[in-house]
Coordinates of C-alpha atoms and ligand atoms in Angstrom, one line a residue:
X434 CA 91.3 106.8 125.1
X435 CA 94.4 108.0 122.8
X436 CA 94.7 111.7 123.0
X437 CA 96.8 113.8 120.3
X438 CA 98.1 117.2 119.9
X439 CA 96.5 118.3 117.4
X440 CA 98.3 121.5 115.5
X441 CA 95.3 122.8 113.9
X442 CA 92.9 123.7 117.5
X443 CA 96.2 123.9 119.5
X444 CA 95.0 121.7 122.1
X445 CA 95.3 117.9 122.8
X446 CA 92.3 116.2 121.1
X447 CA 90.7 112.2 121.5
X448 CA 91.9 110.2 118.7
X449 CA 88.5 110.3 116.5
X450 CA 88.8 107.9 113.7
X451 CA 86.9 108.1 110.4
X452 CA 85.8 104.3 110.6
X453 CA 86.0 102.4 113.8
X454 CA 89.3 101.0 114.6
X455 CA 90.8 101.9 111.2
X456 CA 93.7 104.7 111.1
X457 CA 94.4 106.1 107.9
X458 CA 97.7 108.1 108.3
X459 CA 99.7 110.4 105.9
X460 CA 103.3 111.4 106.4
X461 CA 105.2 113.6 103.6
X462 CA 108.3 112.1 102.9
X463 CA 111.6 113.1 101.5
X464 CA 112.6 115.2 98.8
X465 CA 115.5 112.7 97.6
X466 CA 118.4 115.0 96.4
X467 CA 120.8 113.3 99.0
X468 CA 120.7 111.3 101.5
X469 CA 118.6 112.1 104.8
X470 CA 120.1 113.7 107.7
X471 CA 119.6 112.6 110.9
X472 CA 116.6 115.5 111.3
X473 CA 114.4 114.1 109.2
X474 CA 114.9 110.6 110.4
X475 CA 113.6 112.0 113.8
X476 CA 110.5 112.7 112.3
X477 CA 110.2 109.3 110.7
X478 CA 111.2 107.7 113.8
X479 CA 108.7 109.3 116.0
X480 CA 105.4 109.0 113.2
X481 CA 106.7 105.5 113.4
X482 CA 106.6 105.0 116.7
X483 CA 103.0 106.5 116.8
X484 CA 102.2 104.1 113.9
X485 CA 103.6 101.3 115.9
X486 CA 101.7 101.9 118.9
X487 CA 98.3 102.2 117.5
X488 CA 98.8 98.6 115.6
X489 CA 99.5 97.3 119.2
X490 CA 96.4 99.5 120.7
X491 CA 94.5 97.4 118.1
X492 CA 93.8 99.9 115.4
X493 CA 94.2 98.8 111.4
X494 CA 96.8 101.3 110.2
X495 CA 97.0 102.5 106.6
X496 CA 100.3 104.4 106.1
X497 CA 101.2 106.7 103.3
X498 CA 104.2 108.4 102.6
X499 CA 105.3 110.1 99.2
X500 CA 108.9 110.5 98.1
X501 CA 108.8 113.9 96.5
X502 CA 111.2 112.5 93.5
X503 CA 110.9 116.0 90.9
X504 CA 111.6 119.3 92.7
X505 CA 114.1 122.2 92.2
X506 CA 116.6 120.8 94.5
X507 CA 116.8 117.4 93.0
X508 CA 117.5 119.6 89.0
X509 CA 120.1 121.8 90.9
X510 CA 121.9 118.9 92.1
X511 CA 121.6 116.5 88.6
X512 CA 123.3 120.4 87.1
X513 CA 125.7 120.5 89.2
X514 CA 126.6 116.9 89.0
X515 CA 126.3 117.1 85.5
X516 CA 123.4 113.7 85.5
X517 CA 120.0 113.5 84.5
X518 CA 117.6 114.6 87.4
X519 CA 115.8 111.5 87.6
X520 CA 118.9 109.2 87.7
X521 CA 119.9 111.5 91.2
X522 CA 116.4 110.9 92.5
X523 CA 116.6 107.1 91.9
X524 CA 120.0 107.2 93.8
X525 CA 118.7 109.0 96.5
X526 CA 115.0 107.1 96.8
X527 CA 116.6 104.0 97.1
X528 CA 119.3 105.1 99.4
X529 CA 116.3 106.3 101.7
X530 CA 114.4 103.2 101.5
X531 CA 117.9 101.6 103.0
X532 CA 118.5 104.0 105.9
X533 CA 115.0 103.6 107.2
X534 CA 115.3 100.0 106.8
X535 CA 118.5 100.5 108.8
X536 CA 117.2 102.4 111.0
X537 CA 113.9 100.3 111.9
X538 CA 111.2 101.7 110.7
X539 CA 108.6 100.3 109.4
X540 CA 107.9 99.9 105.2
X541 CA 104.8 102.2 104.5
X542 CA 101.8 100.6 102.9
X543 CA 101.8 103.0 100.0
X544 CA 105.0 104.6 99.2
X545 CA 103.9 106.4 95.6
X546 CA 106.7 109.1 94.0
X547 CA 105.5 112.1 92.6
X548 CA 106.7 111.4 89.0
X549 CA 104.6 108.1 88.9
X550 CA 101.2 110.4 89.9
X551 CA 101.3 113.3 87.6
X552 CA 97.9 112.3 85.9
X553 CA 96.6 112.4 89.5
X554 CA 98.0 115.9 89.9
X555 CA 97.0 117.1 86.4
X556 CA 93.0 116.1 87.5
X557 CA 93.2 118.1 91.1
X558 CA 94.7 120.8 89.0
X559 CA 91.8 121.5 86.7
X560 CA 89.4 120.7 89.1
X561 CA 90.6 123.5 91.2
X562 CA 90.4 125.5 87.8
X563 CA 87.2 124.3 87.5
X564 CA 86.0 125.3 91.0
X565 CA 87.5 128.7 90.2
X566 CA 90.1 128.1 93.2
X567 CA 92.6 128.3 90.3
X568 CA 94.0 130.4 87.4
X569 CA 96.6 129.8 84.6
X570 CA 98.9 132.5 83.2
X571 CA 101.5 131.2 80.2
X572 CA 101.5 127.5 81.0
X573 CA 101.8 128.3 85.0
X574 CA 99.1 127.5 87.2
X575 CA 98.9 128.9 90.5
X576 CA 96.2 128.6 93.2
X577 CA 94.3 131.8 94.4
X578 CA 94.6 131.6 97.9
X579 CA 91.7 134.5 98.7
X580 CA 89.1 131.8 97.3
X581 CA 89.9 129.6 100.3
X582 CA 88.2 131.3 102.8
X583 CA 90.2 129.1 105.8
X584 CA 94.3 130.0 104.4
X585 CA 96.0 130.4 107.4
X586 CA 93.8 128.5 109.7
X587 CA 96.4 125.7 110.4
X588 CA 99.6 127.4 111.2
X589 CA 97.1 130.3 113.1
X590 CA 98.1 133.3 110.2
X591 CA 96.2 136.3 109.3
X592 CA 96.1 136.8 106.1
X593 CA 96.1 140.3 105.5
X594 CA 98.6 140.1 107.7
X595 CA 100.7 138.1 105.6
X596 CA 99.7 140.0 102.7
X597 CA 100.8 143.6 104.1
X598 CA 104.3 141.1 104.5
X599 CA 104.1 140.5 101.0
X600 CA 103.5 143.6 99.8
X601 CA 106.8 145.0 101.4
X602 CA 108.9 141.9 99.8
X603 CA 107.9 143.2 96.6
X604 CA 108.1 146.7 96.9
X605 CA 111.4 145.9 97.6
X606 CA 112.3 143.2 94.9
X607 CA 110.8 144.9 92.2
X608 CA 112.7 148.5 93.2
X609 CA 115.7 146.0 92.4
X610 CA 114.4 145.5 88.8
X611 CA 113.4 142.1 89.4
X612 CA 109.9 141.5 87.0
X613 CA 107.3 141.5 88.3
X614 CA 105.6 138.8 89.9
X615 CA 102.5 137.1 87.4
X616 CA 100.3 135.9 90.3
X617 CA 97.0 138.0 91.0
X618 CA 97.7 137.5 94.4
X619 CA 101.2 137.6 96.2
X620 CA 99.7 134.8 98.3
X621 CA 99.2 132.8 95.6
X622 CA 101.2 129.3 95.0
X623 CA 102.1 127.2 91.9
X624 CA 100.1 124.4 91.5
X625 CA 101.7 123.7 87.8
X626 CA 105.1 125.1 86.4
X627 CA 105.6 125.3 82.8
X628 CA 109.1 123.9 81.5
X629 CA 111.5 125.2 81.5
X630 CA 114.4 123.8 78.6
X631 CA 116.2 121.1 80.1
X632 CA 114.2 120.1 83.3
X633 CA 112.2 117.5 83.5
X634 CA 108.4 117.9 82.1
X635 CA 105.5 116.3 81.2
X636 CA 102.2 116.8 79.2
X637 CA 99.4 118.9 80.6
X638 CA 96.1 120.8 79.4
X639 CA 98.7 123.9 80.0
X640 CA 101.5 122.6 77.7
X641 CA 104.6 120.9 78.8
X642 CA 105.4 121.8 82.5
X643 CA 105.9 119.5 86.2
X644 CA 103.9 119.8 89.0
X645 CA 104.6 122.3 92.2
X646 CA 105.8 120.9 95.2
X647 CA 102.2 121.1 97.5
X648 CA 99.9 119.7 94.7
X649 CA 101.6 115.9 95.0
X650 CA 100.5 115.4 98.5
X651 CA 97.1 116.4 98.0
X652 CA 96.6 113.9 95.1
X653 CA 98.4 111.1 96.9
X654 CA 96.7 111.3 100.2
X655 CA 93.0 111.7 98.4
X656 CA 94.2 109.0 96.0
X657 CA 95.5 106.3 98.8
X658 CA 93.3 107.4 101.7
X659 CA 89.9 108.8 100.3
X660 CA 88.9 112.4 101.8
X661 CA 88.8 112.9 104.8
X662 CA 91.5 110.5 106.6
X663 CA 92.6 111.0 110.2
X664 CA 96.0 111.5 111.1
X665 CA 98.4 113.7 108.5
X666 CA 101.9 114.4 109.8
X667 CA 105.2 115.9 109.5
X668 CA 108.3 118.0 110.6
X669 CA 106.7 121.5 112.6
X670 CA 108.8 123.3 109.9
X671 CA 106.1 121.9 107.2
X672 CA 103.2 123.5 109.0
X673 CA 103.6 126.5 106.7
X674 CA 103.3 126.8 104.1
X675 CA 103.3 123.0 102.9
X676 CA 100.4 121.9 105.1
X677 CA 98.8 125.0 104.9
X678 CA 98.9 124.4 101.2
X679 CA 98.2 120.6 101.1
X680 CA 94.8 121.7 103.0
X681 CA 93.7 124.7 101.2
X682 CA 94.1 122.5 97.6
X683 CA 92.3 119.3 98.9
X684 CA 89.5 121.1 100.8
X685 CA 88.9 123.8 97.6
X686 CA 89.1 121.0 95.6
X687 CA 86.6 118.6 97.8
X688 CA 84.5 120.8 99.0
X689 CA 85.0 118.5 102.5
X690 CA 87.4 118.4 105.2
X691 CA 91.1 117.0 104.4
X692 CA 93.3 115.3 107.4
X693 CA 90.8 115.3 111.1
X694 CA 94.4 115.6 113.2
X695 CA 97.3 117.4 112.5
X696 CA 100.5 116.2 114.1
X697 CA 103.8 117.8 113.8
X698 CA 107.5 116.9 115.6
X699 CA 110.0 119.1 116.5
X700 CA 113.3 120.0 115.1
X701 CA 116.0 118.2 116.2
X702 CA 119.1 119.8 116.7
X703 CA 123.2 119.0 116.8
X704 CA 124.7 120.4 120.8
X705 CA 121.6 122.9 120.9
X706 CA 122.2 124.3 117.6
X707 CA 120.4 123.9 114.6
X708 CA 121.9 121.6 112.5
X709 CA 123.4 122.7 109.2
X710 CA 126.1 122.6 106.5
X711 CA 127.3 125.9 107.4
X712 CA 128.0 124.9 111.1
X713 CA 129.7 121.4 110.2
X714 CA 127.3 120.0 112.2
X715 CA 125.3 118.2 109.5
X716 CA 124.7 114.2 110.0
X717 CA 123.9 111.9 107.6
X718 CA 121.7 109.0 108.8
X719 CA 123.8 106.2 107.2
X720 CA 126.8 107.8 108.7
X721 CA 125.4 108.3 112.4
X722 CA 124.4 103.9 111.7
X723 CA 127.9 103.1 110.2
X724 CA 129.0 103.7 114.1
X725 CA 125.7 103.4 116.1
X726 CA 123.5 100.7 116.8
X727 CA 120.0 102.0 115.0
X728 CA 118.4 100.7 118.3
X729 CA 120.7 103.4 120.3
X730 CA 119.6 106.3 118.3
X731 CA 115.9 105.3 118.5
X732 CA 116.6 104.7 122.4
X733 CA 117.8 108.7 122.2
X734 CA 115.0 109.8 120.1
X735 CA 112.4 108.3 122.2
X736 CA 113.8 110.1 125.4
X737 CA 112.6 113.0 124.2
X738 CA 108.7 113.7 123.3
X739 CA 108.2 113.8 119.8
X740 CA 106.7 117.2 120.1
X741 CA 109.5 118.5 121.7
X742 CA 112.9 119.9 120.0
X743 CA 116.1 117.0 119.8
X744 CA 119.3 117.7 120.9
X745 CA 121.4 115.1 119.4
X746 CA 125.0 114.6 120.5
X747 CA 128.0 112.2 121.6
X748 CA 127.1 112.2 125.0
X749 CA 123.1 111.7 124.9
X750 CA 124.2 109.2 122.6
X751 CA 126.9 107.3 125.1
X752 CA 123.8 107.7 127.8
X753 CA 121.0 106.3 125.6
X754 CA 124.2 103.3 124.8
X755 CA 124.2 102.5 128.5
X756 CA 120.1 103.0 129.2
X757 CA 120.1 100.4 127.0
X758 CA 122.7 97.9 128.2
X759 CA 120.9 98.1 131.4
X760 CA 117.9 96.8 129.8
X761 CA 119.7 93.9 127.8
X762 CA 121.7 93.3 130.6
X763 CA 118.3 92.8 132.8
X764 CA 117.0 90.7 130.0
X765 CA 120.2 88.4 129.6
X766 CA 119.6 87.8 133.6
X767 CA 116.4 87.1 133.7
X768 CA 116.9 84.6 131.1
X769 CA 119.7 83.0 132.9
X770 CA 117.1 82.7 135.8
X771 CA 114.4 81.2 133.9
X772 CA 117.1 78.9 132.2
X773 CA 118.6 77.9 135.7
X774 CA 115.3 77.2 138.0
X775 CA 115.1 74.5 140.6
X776 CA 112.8 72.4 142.3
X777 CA 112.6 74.6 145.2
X778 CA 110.2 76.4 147.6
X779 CA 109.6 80.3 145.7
X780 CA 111.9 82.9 147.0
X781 CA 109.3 85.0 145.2
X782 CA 106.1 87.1 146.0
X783 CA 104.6 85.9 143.1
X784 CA 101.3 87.3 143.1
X785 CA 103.2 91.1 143.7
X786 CA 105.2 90.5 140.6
X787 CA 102.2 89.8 139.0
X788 CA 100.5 93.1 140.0
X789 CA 103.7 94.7 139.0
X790 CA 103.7 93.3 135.5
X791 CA 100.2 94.4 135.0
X792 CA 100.7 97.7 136.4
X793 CA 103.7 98.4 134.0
X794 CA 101.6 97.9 131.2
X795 CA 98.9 99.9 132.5
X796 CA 101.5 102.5 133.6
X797 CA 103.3 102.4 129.6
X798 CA 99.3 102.6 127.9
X799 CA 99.3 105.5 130.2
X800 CA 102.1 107.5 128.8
X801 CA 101.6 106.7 125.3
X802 CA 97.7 107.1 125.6
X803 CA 98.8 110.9 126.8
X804 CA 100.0 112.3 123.5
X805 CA 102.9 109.3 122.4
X806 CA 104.8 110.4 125.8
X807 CA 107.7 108.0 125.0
X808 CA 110.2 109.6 127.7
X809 CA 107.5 108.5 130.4
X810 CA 106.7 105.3 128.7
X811 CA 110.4 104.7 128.7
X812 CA 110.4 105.3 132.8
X813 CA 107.8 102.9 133.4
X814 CA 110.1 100.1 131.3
X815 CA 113.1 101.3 133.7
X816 CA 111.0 101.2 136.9
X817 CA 109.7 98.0 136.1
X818 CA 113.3 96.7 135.3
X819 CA 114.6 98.0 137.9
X820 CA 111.7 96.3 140.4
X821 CA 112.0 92.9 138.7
X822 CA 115.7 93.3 139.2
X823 CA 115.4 94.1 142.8
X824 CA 113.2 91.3 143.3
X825 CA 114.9 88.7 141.9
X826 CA 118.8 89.6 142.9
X827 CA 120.8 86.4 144.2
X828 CA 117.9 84.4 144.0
X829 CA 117.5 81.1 142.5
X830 CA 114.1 80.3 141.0
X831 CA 111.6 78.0 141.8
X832 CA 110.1 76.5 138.9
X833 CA 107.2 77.3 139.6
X834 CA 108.2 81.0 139.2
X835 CA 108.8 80.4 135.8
X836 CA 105.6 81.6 134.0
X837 CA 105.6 84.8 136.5
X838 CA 109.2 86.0 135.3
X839 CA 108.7 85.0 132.0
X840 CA 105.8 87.0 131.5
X841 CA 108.0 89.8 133.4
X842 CA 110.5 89.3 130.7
X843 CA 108.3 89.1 127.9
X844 CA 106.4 92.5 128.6
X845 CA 109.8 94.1 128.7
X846 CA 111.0 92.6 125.1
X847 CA 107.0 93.6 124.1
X848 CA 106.4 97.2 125.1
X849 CA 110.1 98.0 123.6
X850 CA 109.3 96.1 120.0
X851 CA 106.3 98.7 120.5
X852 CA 108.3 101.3 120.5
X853 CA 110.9 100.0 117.7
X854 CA 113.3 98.7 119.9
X855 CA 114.2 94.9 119.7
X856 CA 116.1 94.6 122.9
X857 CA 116.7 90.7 121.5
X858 CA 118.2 91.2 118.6
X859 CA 120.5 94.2 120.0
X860 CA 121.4 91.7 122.8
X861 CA 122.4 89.3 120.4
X862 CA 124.1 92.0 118.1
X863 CA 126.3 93.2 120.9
X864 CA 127.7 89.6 121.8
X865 CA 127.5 87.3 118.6
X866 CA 125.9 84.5 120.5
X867 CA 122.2 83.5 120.5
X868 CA 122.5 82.4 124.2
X869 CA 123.0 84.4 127.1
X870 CA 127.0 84.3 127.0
X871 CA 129.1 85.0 124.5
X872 CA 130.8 82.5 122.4
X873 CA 134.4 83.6 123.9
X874 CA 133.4 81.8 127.2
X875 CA 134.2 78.7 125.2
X876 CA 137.5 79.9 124.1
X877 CA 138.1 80.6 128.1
X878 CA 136.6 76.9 129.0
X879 CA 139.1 75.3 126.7
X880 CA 142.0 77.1 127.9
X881 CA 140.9 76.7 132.0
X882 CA 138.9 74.2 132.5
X883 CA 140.3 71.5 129.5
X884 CA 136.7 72.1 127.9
X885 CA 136.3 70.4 124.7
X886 CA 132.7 71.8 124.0
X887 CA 131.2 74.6 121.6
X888 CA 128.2 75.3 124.1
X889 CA 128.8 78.6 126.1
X890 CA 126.3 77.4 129.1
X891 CA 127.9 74.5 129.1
X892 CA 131.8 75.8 129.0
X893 CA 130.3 78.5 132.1
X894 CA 129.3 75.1 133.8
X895 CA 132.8 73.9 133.4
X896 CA 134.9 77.4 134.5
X897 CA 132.6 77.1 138.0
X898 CA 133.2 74.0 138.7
X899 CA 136.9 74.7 138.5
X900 CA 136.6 77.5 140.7
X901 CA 134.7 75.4 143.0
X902 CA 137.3 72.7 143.5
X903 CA 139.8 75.7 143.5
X904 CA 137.9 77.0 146.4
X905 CA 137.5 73.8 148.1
X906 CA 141.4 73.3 147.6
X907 CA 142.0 76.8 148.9
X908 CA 143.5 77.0 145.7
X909 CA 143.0 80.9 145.6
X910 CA 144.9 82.3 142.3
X911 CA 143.4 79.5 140.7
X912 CA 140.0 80.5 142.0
X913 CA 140.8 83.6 141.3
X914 CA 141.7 83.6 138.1
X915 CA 139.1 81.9 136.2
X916 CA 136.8 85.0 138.2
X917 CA 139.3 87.3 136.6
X918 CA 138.9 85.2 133.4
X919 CA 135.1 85.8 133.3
X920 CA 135.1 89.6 134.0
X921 CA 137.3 90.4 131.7
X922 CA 133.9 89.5 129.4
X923 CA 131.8 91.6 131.6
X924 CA 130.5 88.8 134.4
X925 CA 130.2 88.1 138.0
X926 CA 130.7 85.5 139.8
X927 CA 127.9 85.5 142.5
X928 CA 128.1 83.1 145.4
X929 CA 124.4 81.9 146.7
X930 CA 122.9 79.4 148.8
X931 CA 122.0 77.0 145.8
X932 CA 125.8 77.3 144.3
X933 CA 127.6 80.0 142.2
X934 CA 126.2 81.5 139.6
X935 CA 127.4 84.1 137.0
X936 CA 125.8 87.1 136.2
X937 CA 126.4 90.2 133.7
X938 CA 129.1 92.7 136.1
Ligands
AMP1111 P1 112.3 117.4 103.5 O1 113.0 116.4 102.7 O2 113.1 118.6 103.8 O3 110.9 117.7 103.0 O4 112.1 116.8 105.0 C1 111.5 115.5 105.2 C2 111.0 115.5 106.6 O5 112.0 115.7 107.6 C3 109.9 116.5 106.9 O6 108.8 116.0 107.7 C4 110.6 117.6 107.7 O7 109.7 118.3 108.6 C5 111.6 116.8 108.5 N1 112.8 117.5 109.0 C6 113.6 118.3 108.2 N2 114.6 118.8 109.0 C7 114.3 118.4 110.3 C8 115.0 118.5 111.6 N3 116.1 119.2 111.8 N4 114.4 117.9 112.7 C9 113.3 117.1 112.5 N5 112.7 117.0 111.4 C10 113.2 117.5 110.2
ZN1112 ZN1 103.3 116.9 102.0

């Protein structure tokens, strides 16, 4: 059973899905303006990592998420730089599809922008007139928050609370000869804002005028998913008032319930501070990936629980950089195993390693069953590495061992593509080889042993055999040196019963 922390009852709830074994899942996306930092990819990481993991559990996943491509932001910047406002948010929507390709996450089913739904707004919008959730005044429309009984439900607000807040704000605004404010209700939101001259605007029953920013998810989400859907997520900084918002307009409007879970991730943050232009410690996602392998910074991300505030810096990076080469490095082994098995008797307690593979899977469903609990999911991979590695050290396999290991291997390489991680194609990134050495082996062949080959097994062949007849020659330096030759690429030379064999140092 999948359990989820669920923002709305504050409590971890069983993963109740509308239809059997279907998951529809909505996920507000950027507003494109510039590039995203590397805060909001750790919420797009982690929902898809969650998204990821209930494909594998089975589930049929539906995932939406909008890219919020008209908003103030997006004019302010297209002013400043002097360029139409939707040629910025073109720029900016296509530089975010890039970085989370880049980054490895996943393509969403739907990905609709708010300037190709504004018919879909413009409907919600009377409706909620219609319901009397909704009032215009001079071509602005704004929502009236006191006709939805459960405002403030969500983020756990009062709100007369929040009102007696409001009431102070103004007091004080208007003493500074600011107008007044046109809403009947402080609390009230824009659902619809009439133009203003040169911003972008389009047609409504309230004259020319572009949609607020909480309306667009409300359409999209009932538009892609139907009403209700199960899972709708986000930073915990959108909790209020966005998703407070979202909910009050869909459920006026529907007269039903809007998202069954609510699932927010923390903040991440840059050496324990927040992260921001002020402190210089703002970081682009495409410039964090022009330096770091995307599989690193997911390996980071995931070490924390999604719920849980990010502290993002050199050092967890450098750790996450070498959590990972101990993985690859496993890997890489345990293919050289498999590659190099003999017809032998099984150094190996087969039937334990069997139990153990099944009992890492268990032990990884565990952890993610429990709320996405990637840290601990992670620590069952490292145990289990660690175990196989323990097990197998300076042995040389019996073919008949080969369907054991492999399946060892292969749960390894499985439960990390779960989690986003190809530990495959970052092995083969790192080294520029598709086998297990990299191609400078051959280089060293040639140069030591008088190899005339391209294939790196078969030039490590060739640089042990010299060291053998070294050895047997008491040829030392000689011997030496071609171990000397093969650190310097990062293996060992191991010496076991069945021969030498080299291994990653
Ligand atoms: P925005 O474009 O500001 O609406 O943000 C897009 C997504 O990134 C939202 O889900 C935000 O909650 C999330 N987000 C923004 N800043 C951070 C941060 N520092 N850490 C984690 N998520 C963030
Ligand atoms: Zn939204």
């Amino acid at each position: 059973m999948i359990r989820l922390y669920d923002t709305k009852t504050r409590s971890k709830q069983n993963l109740e899905t509308l239809e059997r074994g279907k998951v529809g899942m909505y996920v507000c996306g950027p507003t494109v303006y510039n590039r995203i930092h590397i805060g909001n990819a750790r919420t797009f990481i982690s929902f898809d990592v969650i998204r990821r993991y209930l494909m594998w559990r089975g589930f049929d996943v539906t995932f939406v998420q909008n890219v919020t491509d008209v908003d103030d932001k997006i004019i302010a910047k297209a002013a400043e730089e002097g360029r139409d406002a939707a040629e910025v948010a073109a720029e900016y929507t296509e530089a975010f599809i890039e970085d989370m390709r880049a980054a490895g996450v996943l393509d969403p089913d739907v990905r609709p922008k708010a300037t190709e739904e504004i018919p879909a707004m413009i409907e919600l919008v009377q409706e909620l007139i219609d319901g009397g959730h909704a009032y215009e005044v001079d071509g602005d429309v704004y929502f009236a928050v006191r006709s939805y009984p459960a405002y403030g439900e969500l983020s756990g607000r009062n709100v007369d609370e929040m009102e007696s807040g409001h009431r102070e704000l103004r007091a004080e605004i208007d003493g500074a000869g600011h107008v007044a404010d046109r809403k009947r209700d402080p609390l009230d939101f824009a659902l619809w804002k009439a133009a203003k001259p040169g911003e972008p605007a389009w047609e409504s029953p309230w004259g020319m005028g572009r949609p607020g920013w909480h309306i667009e998810c409300s359409a999209m989400s009932r538009k892609y998913l139907g009403l209700p859907f199960d899972i709708h997520g986000g930073g915990a900084d959108l909790v209020f008032p966005h998703h407070e918002n979202e909910r009050a307009q869909s459920e006026a409007a529907c007269g039903c319930a809007f998202a069954n879970h609510w699932m927010h991730g923390g903040m991440l943050q840059v050496n324990s501070e927040k992260m921001s232009k002020s402190l210089g410690n703002f970081k682009l996602l495409h410039d964090v990936l022009e330096s770091t392998d995307p599989a690193v910074l997911r390996f980071l991300m995931l070490q924390t629980h999604y719920r849980s505030p990010l502290d993002f810096s050199d050092e967890r990076l450098a750790e996450a950089d070498a959590a990972l080469g101990r993985i690859k490095n496993a890997v890489k082994n345990l293919d050289w195993l498999l590659a190099n098995a003999e017809d032998i008797p099984s150094p190996l307690d087969v039937r334990a390693l069997m139990e153990r593979t099944r009992e890492a899977k268990m032990g990884f469903i565990l952890a993610m069953d429990d709320d996405f609990n990637t840290c601990k999911a992670l620590g069952e991979i490292f145990d289990f590495v660690a175990d196989v590695n323990a097990r197998t050290a300076g042995k040389t396999l019996a073919i008949t061992d080969v369907p054991f290991v492999r399946d060892a291997r292969a749960l390894v390489v499985d439960l990390l593509g779960v989690l986003g991680v190809d530990v495959e194609a970052a092995a083969q990134e790192a080294e520029g080889t598709d086998g297990a050495y990299p191609a400078e082996v051959v280089g060293l062949a040639a140069e030591m042993a008088g190899y005339e080959g391209e294939d790196a097994a078969e030039a490590v062949d060739a640089l042990l055999a010299v060291r053998s007849k070294a050895r047997a020659a008491k040829d030392w330096p000689r011997a030496d040196a071609v171990r000397d030759g093969l650190s310097s690429l990062g293996f060992a030379v191991e010496d076991t019963p069945q021969g030498p064999r080299v291994v990653r140092a």
